[in-house]
Each structure stands twice: as structure tokens, then as C-alpha cells.
XYZ file of C-alpha atoms in Angstrom:
560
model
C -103.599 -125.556 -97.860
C -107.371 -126.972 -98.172
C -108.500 -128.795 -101.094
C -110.834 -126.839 -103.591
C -112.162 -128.369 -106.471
C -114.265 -126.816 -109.734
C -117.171 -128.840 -108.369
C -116.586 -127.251 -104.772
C -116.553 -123.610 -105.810
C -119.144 -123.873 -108.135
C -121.683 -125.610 -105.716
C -120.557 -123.409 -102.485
C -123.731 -121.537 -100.935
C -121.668 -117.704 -100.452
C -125.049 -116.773 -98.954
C -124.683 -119.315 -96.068
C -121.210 -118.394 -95.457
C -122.535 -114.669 -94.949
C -125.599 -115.448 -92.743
C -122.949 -117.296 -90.974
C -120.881 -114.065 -90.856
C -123.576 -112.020 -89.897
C -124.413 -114.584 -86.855
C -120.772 -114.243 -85.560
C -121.226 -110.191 -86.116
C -124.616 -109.842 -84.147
C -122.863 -112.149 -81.495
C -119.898 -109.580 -81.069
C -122.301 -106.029 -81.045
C -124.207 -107.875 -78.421
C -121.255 -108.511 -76.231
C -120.528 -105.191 -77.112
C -123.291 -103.561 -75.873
C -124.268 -106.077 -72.447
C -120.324 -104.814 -71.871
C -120.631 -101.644 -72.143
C -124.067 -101.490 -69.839
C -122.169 -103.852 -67.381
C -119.582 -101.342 -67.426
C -121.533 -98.263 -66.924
C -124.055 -99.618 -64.195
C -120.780 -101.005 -61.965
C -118.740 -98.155 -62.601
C -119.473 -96.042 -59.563
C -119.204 -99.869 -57.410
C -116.546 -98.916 -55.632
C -117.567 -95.463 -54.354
C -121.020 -96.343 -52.962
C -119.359 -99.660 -51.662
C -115.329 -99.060 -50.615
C -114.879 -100.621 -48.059
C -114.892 -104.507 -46.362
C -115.258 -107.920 -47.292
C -117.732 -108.435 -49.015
C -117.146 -104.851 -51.091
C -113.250 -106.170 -52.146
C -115.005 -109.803 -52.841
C -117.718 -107.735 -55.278
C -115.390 -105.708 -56.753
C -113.243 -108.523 -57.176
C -115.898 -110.328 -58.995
C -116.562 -107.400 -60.905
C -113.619 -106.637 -62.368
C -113.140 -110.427 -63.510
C -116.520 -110.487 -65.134
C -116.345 -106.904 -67.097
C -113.115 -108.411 -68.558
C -114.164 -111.827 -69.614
C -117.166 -109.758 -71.574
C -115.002 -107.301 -72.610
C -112.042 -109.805 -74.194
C -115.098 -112.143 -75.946
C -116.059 -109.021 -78.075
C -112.692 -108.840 -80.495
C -112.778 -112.302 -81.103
C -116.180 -112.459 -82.333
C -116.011 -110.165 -84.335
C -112.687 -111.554 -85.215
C -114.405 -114.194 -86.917
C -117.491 -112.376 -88.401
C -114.936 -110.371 -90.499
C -113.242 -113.101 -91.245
C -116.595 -115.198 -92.541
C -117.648 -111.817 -94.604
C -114.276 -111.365 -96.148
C -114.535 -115.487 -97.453
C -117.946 -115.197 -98.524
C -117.164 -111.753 -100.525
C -113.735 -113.404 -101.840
C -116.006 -116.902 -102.916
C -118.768 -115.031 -104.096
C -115.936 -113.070 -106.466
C -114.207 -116.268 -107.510
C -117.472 -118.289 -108.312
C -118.055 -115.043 -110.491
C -115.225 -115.333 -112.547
C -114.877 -119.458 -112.483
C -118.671 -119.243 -114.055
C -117.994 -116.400 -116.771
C -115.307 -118.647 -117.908
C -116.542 -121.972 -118.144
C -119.437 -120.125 -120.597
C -116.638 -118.698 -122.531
C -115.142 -121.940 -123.137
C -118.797 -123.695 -123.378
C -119.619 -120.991 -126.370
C -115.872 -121.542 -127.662
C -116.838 -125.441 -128.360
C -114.705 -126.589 -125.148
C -116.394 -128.828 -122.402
C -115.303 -128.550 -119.390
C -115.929 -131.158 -116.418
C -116.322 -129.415 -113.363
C -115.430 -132.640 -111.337
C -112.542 -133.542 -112.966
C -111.372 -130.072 -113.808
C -110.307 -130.927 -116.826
C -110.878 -129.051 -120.175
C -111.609 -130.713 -123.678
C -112.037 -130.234 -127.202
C -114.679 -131.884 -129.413
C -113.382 -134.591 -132.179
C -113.662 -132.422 -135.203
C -112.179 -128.345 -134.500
C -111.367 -126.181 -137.515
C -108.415 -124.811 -135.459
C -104.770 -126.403 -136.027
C -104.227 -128.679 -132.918
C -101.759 -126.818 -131.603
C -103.629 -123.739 -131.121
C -106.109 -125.830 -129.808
C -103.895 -127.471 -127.100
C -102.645 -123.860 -125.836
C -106.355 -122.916 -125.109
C -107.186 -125.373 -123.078
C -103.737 -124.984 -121.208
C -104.858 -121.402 -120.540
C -108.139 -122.218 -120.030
C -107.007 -125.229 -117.206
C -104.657 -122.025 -115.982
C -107.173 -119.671 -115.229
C -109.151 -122.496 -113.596
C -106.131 -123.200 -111.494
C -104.899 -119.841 -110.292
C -109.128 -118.973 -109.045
C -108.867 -122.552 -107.152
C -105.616 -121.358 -105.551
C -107.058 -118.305 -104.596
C -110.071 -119.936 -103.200
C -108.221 -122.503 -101.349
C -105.775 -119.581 -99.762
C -109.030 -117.940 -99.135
C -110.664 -120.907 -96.955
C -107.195 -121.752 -95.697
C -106.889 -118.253 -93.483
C -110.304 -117.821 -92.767
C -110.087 -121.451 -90.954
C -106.610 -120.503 -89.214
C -108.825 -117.376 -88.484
C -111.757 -119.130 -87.283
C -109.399 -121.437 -85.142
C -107.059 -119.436 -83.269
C -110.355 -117.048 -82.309
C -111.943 -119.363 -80.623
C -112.425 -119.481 -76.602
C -109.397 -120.123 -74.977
C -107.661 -117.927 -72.429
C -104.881 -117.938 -74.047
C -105.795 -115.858 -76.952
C -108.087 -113.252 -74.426
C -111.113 -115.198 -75.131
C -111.885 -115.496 -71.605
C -110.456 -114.054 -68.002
C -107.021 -113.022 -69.602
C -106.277 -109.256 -69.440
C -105.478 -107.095 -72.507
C -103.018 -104.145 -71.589
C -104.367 -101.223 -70.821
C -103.865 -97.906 -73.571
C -101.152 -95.797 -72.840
C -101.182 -91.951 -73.285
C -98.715 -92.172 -76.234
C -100.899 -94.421 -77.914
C -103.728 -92.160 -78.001
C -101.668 -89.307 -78.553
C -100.169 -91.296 -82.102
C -103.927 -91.243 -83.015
C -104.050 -87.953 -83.469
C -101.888 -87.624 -86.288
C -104.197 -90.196 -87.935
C -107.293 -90.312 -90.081
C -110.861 -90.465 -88.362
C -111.379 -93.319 -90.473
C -108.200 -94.723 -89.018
C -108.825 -94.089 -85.187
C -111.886 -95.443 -85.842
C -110.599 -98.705 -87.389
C -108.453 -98.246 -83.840
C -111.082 -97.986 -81.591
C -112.963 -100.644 -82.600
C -110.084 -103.390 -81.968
C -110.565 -102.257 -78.392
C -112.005 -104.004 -75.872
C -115.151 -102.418 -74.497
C -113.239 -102.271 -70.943
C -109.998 -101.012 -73.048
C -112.281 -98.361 -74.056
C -113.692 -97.253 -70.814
C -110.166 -97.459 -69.381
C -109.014 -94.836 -71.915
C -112.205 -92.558 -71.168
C -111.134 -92.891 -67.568
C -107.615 -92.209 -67.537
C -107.788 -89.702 -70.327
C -110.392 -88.177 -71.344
C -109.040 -85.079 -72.633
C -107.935 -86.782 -75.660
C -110.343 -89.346 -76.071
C -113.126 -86.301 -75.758
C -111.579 -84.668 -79.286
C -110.741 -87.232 -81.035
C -112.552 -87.712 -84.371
C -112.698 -91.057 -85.146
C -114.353 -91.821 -81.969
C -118.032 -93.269 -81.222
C -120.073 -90.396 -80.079
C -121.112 -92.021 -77.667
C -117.826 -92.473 -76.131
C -116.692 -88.906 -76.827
C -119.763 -87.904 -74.706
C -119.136 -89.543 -71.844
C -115.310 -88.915 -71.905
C -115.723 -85.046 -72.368
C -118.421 -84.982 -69.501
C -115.945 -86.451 -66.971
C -113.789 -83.690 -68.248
C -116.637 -80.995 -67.753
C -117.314 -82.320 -64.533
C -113.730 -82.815 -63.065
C -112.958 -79.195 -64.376
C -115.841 -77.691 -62.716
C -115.276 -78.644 -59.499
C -111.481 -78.151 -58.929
C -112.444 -74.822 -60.294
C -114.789 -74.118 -57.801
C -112.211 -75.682 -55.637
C -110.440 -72.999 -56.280
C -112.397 -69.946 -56.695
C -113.947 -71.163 -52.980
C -109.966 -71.019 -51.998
C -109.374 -67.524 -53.492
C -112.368 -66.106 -51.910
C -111.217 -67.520 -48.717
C -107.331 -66.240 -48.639
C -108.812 -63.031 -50.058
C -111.491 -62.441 -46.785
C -108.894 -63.340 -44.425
C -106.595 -60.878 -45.999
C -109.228 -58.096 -45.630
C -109.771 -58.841 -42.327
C -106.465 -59.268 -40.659
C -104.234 -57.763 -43.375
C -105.764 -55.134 -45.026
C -102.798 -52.670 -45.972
C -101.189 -55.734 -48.021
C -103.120 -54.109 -51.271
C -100.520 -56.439 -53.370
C -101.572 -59.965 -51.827
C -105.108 -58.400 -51.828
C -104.822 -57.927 -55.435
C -103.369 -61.200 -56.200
C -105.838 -63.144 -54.711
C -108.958 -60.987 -56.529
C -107.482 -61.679 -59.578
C -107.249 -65.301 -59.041
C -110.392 -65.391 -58.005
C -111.945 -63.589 -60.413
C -110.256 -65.806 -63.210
C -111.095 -68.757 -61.895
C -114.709 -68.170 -61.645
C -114.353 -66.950 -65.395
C -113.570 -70.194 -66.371
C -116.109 -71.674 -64.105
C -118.852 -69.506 -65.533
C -118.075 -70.308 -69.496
C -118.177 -74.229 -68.593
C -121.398 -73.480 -66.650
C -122.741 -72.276 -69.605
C -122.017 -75.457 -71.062
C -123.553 -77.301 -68.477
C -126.977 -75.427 -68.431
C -127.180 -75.919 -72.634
C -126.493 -79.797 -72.258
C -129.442 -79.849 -68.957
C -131.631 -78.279 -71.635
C -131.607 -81.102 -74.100
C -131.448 -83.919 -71.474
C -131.024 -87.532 -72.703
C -131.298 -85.838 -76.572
C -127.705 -84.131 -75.578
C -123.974 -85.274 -76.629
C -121.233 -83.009 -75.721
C -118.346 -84.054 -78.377
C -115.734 -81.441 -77.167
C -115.046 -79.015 -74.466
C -112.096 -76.792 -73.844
C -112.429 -73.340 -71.369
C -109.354 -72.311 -72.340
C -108.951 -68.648 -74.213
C -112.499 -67.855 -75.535
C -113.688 -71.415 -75.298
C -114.300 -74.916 -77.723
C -117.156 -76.355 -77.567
C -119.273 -79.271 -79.687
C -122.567 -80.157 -78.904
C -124.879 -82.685 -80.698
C -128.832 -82.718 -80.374
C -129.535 -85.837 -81.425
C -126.655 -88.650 -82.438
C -124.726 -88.084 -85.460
C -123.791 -91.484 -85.062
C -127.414 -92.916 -86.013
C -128.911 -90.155 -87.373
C -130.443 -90.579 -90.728
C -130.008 -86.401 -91.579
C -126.932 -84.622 -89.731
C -125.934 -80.960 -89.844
C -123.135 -79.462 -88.321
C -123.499 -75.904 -87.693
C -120.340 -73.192 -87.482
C -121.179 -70.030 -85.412
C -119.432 -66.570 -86.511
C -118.600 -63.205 -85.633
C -118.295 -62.925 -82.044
C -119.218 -66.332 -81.101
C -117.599 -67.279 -77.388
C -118.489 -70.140 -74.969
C -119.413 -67.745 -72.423
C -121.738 -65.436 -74.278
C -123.466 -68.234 -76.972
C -123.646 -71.578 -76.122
C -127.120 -71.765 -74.929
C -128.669 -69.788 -77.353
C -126.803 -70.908 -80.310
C -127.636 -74.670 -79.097
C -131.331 -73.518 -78.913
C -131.192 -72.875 -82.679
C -129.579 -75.919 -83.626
C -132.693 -77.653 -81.430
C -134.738 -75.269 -83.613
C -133.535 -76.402 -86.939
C -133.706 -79.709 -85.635
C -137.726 -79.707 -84.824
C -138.392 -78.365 -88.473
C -136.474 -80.929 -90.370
C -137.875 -83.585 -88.195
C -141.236 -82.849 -88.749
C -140.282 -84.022 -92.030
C -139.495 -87.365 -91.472
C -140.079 -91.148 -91.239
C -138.940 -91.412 -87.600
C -137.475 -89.896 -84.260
C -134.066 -89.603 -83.914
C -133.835 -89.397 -87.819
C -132.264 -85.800 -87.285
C -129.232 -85.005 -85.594
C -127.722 -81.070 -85.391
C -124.069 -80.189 -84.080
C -123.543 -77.014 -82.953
C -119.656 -77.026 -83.369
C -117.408 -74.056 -82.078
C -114.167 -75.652 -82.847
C -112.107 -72.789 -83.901
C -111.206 -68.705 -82.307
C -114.253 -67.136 -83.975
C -113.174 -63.439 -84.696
C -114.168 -60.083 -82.741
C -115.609 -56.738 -84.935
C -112.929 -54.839 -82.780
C -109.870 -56.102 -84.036
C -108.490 -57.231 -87.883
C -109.311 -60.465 -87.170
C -113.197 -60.631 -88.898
C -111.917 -59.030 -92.222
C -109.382 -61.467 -92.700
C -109.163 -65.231 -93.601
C -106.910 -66.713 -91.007
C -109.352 -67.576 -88.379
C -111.455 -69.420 -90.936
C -107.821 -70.768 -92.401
C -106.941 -72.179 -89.004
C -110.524 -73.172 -88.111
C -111.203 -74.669 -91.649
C -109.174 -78.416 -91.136
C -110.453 -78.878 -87.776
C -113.750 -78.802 -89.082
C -113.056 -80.991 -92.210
C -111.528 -83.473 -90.049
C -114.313 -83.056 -87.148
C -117.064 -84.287 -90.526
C -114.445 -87.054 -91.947
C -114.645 -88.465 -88.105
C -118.725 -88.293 -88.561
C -118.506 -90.032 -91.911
C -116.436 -92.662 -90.310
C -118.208 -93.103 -86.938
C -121.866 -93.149 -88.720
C -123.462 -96.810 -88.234
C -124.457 -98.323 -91.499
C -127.380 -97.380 -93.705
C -127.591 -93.965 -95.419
C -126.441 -91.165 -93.928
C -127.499 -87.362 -95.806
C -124.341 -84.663 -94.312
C -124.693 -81.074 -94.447
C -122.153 -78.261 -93.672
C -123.880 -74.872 -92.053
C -122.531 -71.785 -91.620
C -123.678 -68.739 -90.336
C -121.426 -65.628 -90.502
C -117.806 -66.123 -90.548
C -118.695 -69.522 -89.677
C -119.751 -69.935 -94.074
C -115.673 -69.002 -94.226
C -114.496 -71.724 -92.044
C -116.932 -74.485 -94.194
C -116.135 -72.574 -97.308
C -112.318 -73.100 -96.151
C -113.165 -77.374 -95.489
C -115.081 -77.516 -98.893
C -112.325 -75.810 -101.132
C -109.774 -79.020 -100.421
C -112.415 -81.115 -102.412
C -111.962 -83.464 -99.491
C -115.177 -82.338 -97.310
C -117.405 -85.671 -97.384
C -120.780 -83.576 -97.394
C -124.396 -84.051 -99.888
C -125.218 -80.186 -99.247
C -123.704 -77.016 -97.520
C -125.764 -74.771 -96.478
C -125.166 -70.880 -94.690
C -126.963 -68.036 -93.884
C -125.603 -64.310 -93.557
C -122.397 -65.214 -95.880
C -119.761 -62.319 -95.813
C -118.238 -64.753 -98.452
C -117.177 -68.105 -99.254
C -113.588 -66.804 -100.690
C -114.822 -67.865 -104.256
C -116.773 -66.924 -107.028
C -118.198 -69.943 -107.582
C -120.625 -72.300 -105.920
C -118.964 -74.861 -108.158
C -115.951 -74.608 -106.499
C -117.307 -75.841 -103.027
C -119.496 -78.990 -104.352
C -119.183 -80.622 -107.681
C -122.989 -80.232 -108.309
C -123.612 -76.499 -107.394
C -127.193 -77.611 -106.990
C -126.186 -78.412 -103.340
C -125.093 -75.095 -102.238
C -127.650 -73.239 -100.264
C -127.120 -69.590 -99.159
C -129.650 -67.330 -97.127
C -129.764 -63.961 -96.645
C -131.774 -61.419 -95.585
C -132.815 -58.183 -97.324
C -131.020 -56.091 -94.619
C -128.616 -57.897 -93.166
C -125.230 -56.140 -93.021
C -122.782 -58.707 -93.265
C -124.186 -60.595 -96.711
C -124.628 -57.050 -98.396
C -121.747 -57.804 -100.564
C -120.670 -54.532 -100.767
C -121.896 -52.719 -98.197
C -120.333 -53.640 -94.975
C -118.269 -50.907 -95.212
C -121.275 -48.570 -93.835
C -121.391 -50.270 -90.792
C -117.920 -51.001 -89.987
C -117.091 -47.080 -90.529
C -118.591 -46.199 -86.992
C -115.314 -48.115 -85.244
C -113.003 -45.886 -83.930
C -109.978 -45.645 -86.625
C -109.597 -48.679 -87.976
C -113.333 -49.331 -89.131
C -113.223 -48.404 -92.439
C -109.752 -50.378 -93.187
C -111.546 -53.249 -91.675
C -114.808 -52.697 -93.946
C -112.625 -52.503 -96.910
C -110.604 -55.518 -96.180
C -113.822 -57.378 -95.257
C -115.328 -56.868 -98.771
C -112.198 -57.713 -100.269
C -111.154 -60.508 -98.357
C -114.453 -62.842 -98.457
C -115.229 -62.395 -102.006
C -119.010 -62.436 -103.455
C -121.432 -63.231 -101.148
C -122.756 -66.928 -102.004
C -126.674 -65.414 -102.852
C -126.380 -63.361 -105.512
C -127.311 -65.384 -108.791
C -123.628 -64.938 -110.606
C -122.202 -67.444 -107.352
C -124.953 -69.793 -108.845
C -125.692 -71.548 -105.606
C -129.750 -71.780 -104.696
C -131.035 -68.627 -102.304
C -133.379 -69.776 -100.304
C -136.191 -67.338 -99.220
C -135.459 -65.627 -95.660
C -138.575 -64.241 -94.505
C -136.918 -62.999 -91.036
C -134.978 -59.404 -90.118
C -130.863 -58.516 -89.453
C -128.325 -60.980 -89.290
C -128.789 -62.543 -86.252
C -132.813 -64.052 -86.479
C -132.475 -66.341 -89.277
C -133.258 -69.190 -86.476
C -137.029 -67.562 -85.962
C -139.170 -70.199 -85.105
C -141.883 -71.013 -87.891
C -140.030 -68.592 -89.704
C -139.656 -69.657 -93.282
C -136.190 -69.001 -93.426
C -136.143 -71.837 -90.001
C -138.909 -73.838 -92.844
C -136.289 -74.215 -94.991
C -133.183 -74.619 -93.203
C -135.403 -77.877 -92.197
C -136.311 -78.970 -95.540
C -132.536 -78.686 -97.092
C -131.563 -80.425 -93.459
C -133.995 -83.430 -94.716
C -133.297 -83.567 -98.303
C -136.870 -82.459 -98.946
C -134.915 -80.245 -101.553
C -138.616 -79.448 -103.503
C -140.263 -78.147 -100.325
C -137.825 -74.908 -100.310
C -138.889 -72.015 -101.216
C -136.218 -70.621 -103.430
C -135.336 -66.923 -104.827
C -133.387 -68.311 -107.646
C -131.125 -71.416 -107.955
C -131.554 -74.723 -109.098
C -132.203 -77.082 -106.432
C -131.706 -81.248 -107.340
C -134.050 -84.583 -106.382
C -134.935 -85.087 -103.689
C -133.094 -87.444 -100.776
C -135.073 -90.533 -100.886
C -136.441 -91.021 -97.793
């Protein structure tokens, strides 16, 4: 173990040792990031270049150099944690050691910081052998901070040492093994803050191995980069749409052939239009996908997609990841990937223009537009109940614990949104006490199944609700009228729905803030210039004074 004196730990510069830490730090997220552009810019290498030579010889070379970047990046940083942790640990320690050489200074003690020794002066009122156990506790104390110093220095040099370049350790051309299926599929029984904690031990090429070779579960798992969720749930939008119109083209094929030279076999004939049909189903609802993301270009991040049933879907405008202000937005009643996803991604673009008008920089805003759970239909039981909001409600608290943990540091201001039964599914997240949000915010509220805004934050003063003066679905109880026109089993579902939700979150007794909606019906609240679209902004941007309110109580602002 290393030697430590008094003198040592009292003298040590913690601030060096951190600059140093930082050095090693900036080293690694540069490696980091030439990888990862080395990586994307030779990934399609050998497609436009298969075959010969000189293509084996460059793909050869390559492969070598992507992982001699990629293994110098966990190393690095490696030893930047390493450096931080000592300096943290010292800085602690020379805290302490300090505080008690003044206690023992204003006791009448000396105490020589080169020797380490502790003494009393000739003349004490204090019987000598009370005197001699205070200095042996004093010496002690002094003694047990020195060991933990020492053990301190000890494993940040064994750190320090078995980091450093050698090919032996993967600091060079040595290969790491690749991640397995199982791996990834243990990480989803973990916290985001967890697989994040994961991820980041990866290599860069580790990383763009798993993206390749499974990108289905990369794609939703929370915990991971945005960045890296993007591009693995783009190769699955892309791979998906063309083996289904691989097989759609197929269908359509088997199915004219049939007509032509077998038209009596009405049973194959039927078969085939089915399959057909369904396959272009699922075609068209990831289409609609693709055309929102081609809207918002290089401003676009698609963080989950799934055509399966009535369709998943996540999309960011802007990156939650480095975004100063993020809201993530859950759709309601009716909501499908087929029928919404453009148009409810042009309102979260919407929102996102008025809040950024509001502050210091571009790409200080960021607005998800998550469809993570079954939103419920008016023609069935489903929208006067809780359970889709039950079953979408941890998906979405652990969807904003993974952008918590993913979010780069400085300050990052979250906000839950809700529209419709969407307000359920937050209200469901925020009722665990576990949802890491500064403000929720919904418009059109059937409910928030409680009576109190307290209930969802600890400061009421961050609950926002909107509503409309006739929108149907937030007249608390008066949903009934509308929901009486469905054959038979409207007015059960009206009376379920009022009973079910509880009070709608804008009436003064919930004592959350109403903001002022200046726009018509339940389904305009996005307007643009509206000043119910005004406000969304300024809650968005923590401009909290800048809302217009009904009634409420709205806090300071977000510091800029």
C-alpha cells in the first residue's frame, strides 16, 4: 500500500488530480465519437466494394482499425473515473483531516503535520490520563483518514496501471466478444439507469454490433443513447418495410396468376387477397412512420417502432438526450399508428417552435411524441376504464427514467403531457411517486384518477391542465351526453367514464393551475399561435410567469 503522510494529504492539489481526470475523460468521448463516425462512414464498405483484392485488403484494414479505436475508449475512460473518484475521495479526506487538526488546535493540542504526531502543552488543567487518551484518539482518527487515503491512491494506481496500452488488456488490436442476444435480453429486466451504466462499458464497435445484429431490442430499450436507439429502430423500419413489400409484391403476384389461369379456386383466391391485403396493412402504418420522420429531417429520432396490432411508435423532434427542455407527449382516445402519426408528430413540432422561441439556443427544446401503449377505441369498454392507462402507465414511467438517465450533463427541465386518455396513462406513471418529472402538463383530461393535484407532484404548483369551454371529454360530468348516441352500450360507457377517471384536473377543487385555452373541441388544442399552443410553450420552457392562467398557482420560474 502507498505511503501517505499528514504533510502529503494536507498539501495534495485535489484540483490537479481532477483536471487530470477530466483530461483522461475528454480523451475517451473523443475516441468515442472519431469511433463512432469511423464506424458509420465505413459501414456500408463492403456493399459498394464486395468483391477482390484490394476490397478484402480494405475491409481487412477496416475492421482492424474500427477495433483498435473502439477497445482505446473503455480504458480511457477507465482511468478518468478512476482519477475523479481519487480526487473526490482526497478532496473528502483533506476535509475531515483539516476540521480535525482545528479541533485539536482550539482544544490546546499541536499537532505536527510532518511527524504526525499529536502533543499537549506543559501546563493542562486536565488529569494526564485523560489527556493521554485524547491524543490517542486524536493520532486514531489521523490514522484511519491516512489509511483510507493510502487505499485510495493504492487502487487508483493499480487502476491507472493495468489500463494502460497494451493488447493484452484490449487497449489496442485485441477483440472484445461480441453481445449476445441473452445479454441484451437480461437488460430488460433492469433499470434505465442500469442499462445505461451497461451500455456505456461497451465498446463503440460492441455497440454498433448489437444495433446490427439486434436491433429490435436495442431500438426499445430505455437506458439507451438516443442516438443509438435511432439508428437501431431505423434498420428495423427499413428491414420491415421491404420484406413487407416483399411480400405484398408476392401476394399480388400468386393472386393475378390465380385469376388468370385458376379462377374457380375462390378459396386460394381468397387466401392470397387476404394476405395481401394484410401485408400492405402493415406496410401502410410503417409508411406512415416513414413520411412523419422525412418531415422533420436531420431534427428527427425514431426511439421505437412496432406495426404489430394497432401500432408503437416514439418519435423525438429534437434530442432528449441534449436538450435543455424535454416533453414527452401521450396521445389518447383513438390514437393508432396508421391514422395519427403524422399529424400528432406535427403538433409535437408545433409545441416545439413555441417553447423555443423562448430560449437561449437551438436545440434547447426537444418533444417526444410517444405512443407506447394500446390507446382505447369509443366503441368498445375500453376508454371508460383504467386498464389501458394501467398497462400503458409503467412503460411510460420507465420510457422517462431511461431519459433521466441517458440526458448528458447540465440541467435538464422534464415534463409529462397528456392529451386525452393519454393524462390517464401519465396520471398512472406519476401516482408511484417514482416519475422523475419538474412539471406535468395535459390538455382535454377525462381524469387523472385522483382528486388531487397533490397526489401527482409534491408541489401541486407543477400540475398544468387545459381545457376548453366545450370540449366533451374534460366536462367532468358531462360525457355522458355524448357517449349516449352509441348503439347500446353508450350510456354504460358514459357512466363508467365519469366514474372511472375521477375529477377532471381543471376545476379549482383538483388545485392544479388551468391554463387559458383560447381554441375549440377537444382535438385543436395544438392551433398554431393559439394561446392555448402559447402556453403549452411557456410551461415546456419553464417560463412559468408568461402563462396565462384561469386560476392556479404557478411557481418561479426555470432559470434559464
Amino acid at each position: 500500500m502507498s505511503v501517505v503522510t499528514l504533510r502529503m494529504l494536507f498539501d495534495v492539489d485535489t484540483a490537479a488530480i481532477g483536471r487530470r481526470a477530466d483530461g483522461w475523460l475528454r480523451m475517451a468521448n473523443g475516441i468515442d465519437d472519431a469511433c463512432e463516425q469511423l464506424i458509420r462512414v465505413s459501414r456500408d464498405l463492403e456493399h459498394v466494394w464486395p468483391d477482390g483484392p484490394a476490397a478484402e485488403a480494405a475491409a481487412a484494414r477496416s475492421h482492424a482499425l474500427r477495433s483498435e479505436a473502439s477497445n482505446a475508449y473503455p480504458p480511457c475512460r477507465r482511468i478518468g473515473d478512476a482519477l475523479r473518484l481519487h480526487a473526490d475521495t482526497l478532496r473528502g479526506l483533506q476535509g475531515r483531516l483539516q476540521g480535525l487538526a482545528a479541533e485539536a488546535s482550539g482544544r490546546g493540542f499541536s499537532v505536527d503535520v510532518t511527524t504526525g504526531t499529536v502533543t499537549a502543552p506543559a501546563r493542562m488543567f486536565t488529569e494526564p490520563q485523560i489527556v493521554a487518551q485524547q491524543i490517542s484518539a486524536y493520532v486514531n482518527e489521523f490514522q484511519a483518514i491516512l489509511a483510507q487515503a493510502a487505499e485510495s491512491d493504492a487502487s487508483t494506481a493499480n487502476a491507472i496501471s493495468v489500463n494502460l496500452p497494451d493488447a493484452t488488456t484490449g487497449f489496442g488490436t485485441l477483440g472484445l466478444p461480441p453481445v449476445t442476444e441473452a445479454t441484451l435480453r437480461d437488460q430488460q429486466g433492469r433499470t434505465p439507469k442500469e442499462v445505461n451504466g451497461w451500455w456505456r462499458t461497451l465498446t463503440p464497435e460492441q455497440q454498433e454490433q448489437a444495433i446490427r445484429d439486434f436491433p429490435e431490442l436495442v431500438g426499445w430499450l430505455d437506458g439507451v443513447p438516443s442516438s443509438d436507439r435511432d439508428t437501431a429502430n431505423r434498420l428495423v423500419l427499413t428491414t420491415r418495410m421491404n420484406a413487407l413489400r416483399g411480400e405484398a409484391d408476392a401476394h399480388a403476384r400468386r393472386l393475378a396468376d390465380l385469376l388468370i389461369n385458376d379462377p374457380r379456386n375462390q378459396l386460394e383466391i381468397q387466401r392470397e387477397t387476404q394476405a395481401m391485403n394484410a401485408a400492405q396493412s402493415q406496410l401502410d402504418k410503417l409508411a406512415e412512420v416513414d413520411k412523419a420522420l422525412s418531415g422533420l429531417g436531420a431534427k428527427g429520432l425514431l426511439l421505437g417502432v412496432d406495426g404489430s396490432g394497432d401500432g408503437r411508435v416514439v418519435i423525438a423532434v429534437g434530442d432528449p438526450d441534449t436538450a435543455r427542455h424535454t416533453g414527452v407527449w401521450v396521445p389518447g382516445l383513438g390514437t393508432t399508428m396508421a391514422g395519427n402519426t403524422v399529424d400528432n408528430v406535427k403538433r409535437m413540432v408545433t409545441v416545439n417552435n413555441a417553447a423555443d422561441q423562448l430560449t437561449l439556443a437551438d436545440g434547447d427544446i426537444s418533444t417526444v411524441y410517444w405512443l407506447g401503449y394500446d390507446a382505447p377505441d369509443l366503441n368498445n369498454f375500453s376508454v371508460a376504464g383504467e386498464g389501458r392507462s394501467e398497462q400503458g402507465g409503467p412503460s411510460y414511467l420507465n420510457f422517462m427514467e431511461g431519459v433521466r438517465a441517458t440526458h448528458d450533463s447540465g440541467p435538464s427541465h422534464l415534463v409529462a403531457m397528456g392529451h386525452s386518455y393519454g393524462s390517464t396513462v401519465v396520471a398512472e406513471a406519476a401516482l408511484t411517486g417514482r416519475l422523475p418529472v419538474d412539471d406535468i402538463m395535459v390538455q382535454g383530461s377525462p381524469g387523472m384518477h385522483t382528486d388531487s393535484a397533490s397526489h401527482l407532484m409534491a408541489d401541486p404548483r407543477h400540475v398544468w391542465a387545459g381545457s376548453a369551454g366545450n370540449d366533451p371529454v374534460s366536462e367532468t360530468s358531462n360525457v355522458t351526453k355524448y357517449t349516449q348516441f352509441v348503439p347500446i352500450v353508450g350510456p354504460f360507457i358514459g357512466n363508467a367514464y365519469d366514474d372511472g377517471h375521477d375529477i377532471s384536473p381543471h376545476e379549482p377543487e383538483f388545485g392544479a393551475n388551468q391554463y387559458t385555452v383560447d381554441t375549440s373541441g377537444h382535438t385543436h388544442y395544438w392551433e398554431p399561435n393559439s394561446e392555448s399552443v402559447k402556453n403549452q410553450g411557456r410551461i415546456l420552457a419553464g417560463q412559468y410567469s408568461r402563462a396565462s392562467t384561469v386560476h392556479g398557482s404557478p411557481p418561479p420560474d426555470v432559470v434559464p
